[in-house]
Short mmCIF file of C-alpha atoms in Angstrom, two decimals:
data_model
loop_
_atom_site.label_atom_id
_atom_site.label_comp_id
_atom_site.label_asym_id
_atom_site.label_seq_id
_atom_site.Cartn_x
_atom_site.Cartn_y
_atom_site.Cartn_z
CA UNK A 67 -15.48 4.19 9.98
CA UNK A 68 -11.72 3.10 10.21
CA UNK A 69 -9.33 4.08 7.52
CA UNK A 70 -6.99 1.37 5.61
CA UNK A 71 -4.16 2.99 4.13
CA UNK A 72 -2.53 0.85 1.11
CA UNK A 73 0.81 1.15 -0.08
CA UNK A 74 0.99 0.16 -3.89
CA UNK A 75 3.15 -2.31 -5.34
CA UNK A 76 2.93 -0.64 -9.29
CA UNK A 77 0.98 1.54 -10.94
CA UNK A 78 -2.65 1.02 -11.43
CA UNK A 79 -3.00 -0.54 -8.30
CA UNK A 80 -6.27 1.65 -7.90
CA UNK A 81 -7.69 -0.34 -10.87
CA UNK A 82 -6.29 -3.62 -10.11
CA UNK A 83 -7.07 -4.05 -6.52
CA UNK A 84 -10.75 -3.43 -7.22
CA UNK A 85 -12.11 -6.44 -5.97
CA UNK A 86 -10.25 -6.22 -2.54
CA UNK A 87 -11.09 -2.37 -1.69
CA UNK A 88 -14.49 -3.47 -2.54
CA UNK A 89 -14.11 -6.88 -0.14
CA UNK A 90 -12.20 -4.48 2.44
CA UNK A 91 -15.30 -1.78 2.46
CA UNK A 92 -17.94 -4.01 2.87
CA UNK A 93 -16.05 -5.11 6.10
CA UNK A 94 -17.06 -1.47 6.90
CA UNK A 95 -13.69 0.28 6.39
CA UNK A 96 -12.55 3.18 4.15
CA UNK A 97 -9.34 3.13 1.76
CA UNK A 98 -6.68 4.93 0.49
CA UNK A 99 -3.56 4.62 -1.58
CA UNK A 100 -0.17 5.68 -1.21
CA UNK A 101 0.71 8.12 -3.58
CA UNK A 102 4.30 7.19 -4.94
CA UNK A 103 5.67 9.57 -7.50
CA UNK A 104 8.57 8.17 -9.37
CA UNK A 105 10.24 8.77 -12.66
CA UNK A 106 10.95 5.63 -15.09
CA UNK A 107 10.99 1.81 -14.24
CA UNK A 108 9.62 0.45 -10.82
CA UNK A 109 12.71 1.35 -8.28
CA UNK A 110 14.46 -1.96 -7.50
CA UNK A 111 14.91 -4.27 -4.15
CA UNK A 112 18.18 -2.00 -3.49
CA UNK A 113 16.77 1.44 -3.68
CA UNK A 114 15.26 3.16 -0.47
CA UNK A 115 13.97 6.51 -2.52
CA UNK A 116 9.91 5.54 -1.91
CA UNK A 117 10.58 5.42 1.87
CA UNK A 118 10.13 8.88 2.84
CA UNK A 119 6.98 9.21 0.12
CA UNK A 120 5.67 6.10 2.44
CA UNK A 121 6.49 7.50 5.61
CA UNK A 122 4.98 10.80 5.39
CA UNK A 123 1.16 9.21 4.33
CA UNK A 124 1.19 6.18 6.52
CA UNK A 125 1.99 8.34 9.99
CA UNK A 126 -0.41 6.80 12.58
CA UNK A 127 -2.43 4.90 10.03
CA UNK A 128 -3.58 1.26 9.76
CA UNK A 129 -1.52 0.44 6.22
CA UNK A 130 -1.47 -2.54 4.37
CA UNK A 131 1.65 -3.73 2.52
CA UNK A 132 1.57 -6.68 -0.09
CA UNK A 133 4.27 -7.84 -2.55
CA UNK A 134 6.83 -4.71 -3.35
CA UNK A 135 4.52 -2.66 -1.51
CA UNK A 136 5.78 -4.93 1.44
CA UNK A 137 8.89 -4.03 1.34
CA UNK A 138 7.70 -0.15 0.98
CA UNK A 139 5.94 0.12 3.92
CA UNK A 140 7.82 -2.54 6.33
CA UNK A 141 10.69 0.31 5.78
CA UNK A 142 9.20 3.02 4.79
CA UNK A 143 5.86 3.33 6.98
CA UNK A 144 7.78 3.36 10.61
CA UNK A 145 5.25 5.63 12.19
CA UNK A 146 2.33 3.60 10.87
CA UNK A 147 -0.23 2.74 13.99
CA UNK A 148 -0.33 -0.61 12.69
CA UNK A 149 1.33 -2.29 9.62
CA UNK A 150 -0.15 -5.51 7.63
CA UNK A 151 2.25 -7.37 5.20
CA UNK A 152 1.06 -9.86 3.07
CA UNK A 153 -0.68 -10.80 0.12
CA UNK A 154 -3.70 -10.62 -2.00
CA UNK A 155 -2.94 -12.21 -5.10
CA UNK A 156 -6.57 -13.92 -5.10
CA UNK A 157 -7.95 -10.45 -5.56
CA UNK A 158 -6.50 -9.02 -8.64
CA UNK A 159 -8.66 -9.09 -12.00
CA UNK A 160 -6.05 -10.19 -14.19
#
């Protein structure tokens, strides 16, 4: 089964992206998030401290991007396999 590696806009995405892991597995593929550790506030537009967090998960993976987590793994996810930006807004619960 391929793997879909997802780099999270915000904490919680686990909860909130429900609906599209579950639309994304029956389209028989796995998932996994990103793990981004950060201290405080969401890191801004200008700050490239995620990157390497990004870049060591997403080496040779399929990774999906969407919203901030866009701009995380466009620059942080260079060794991805293959990298999908875009987004999925129709999906969240709330």
């Amino acid at each position: 089964m391929p793997l879909l590696t997802i780099v999270p806009p915000m904490p919680g995405a686990e909860r909130r992206f429900k609906p599209f892991v579950a639309f994304v597995q029956s389209c028989g593929w796995e998932t996994e998030f990103v793990q981004l550790d950060w201290n405080g506030d969401q890191p801004n537009f200008g700050s490239n401290a995620l990157f390497p967090q990004v870049g060591a998960q997403t080496v040779g993976k399929v990774v999906m991007g969407f919203s901030l987590g866009a701009l995380y793994s466009h620059l942080g996810a260079r060794q991805a396999r293959h990298l999908i930006l875009g987004s999925i807004s129709p999906f969240f619960l709330e």
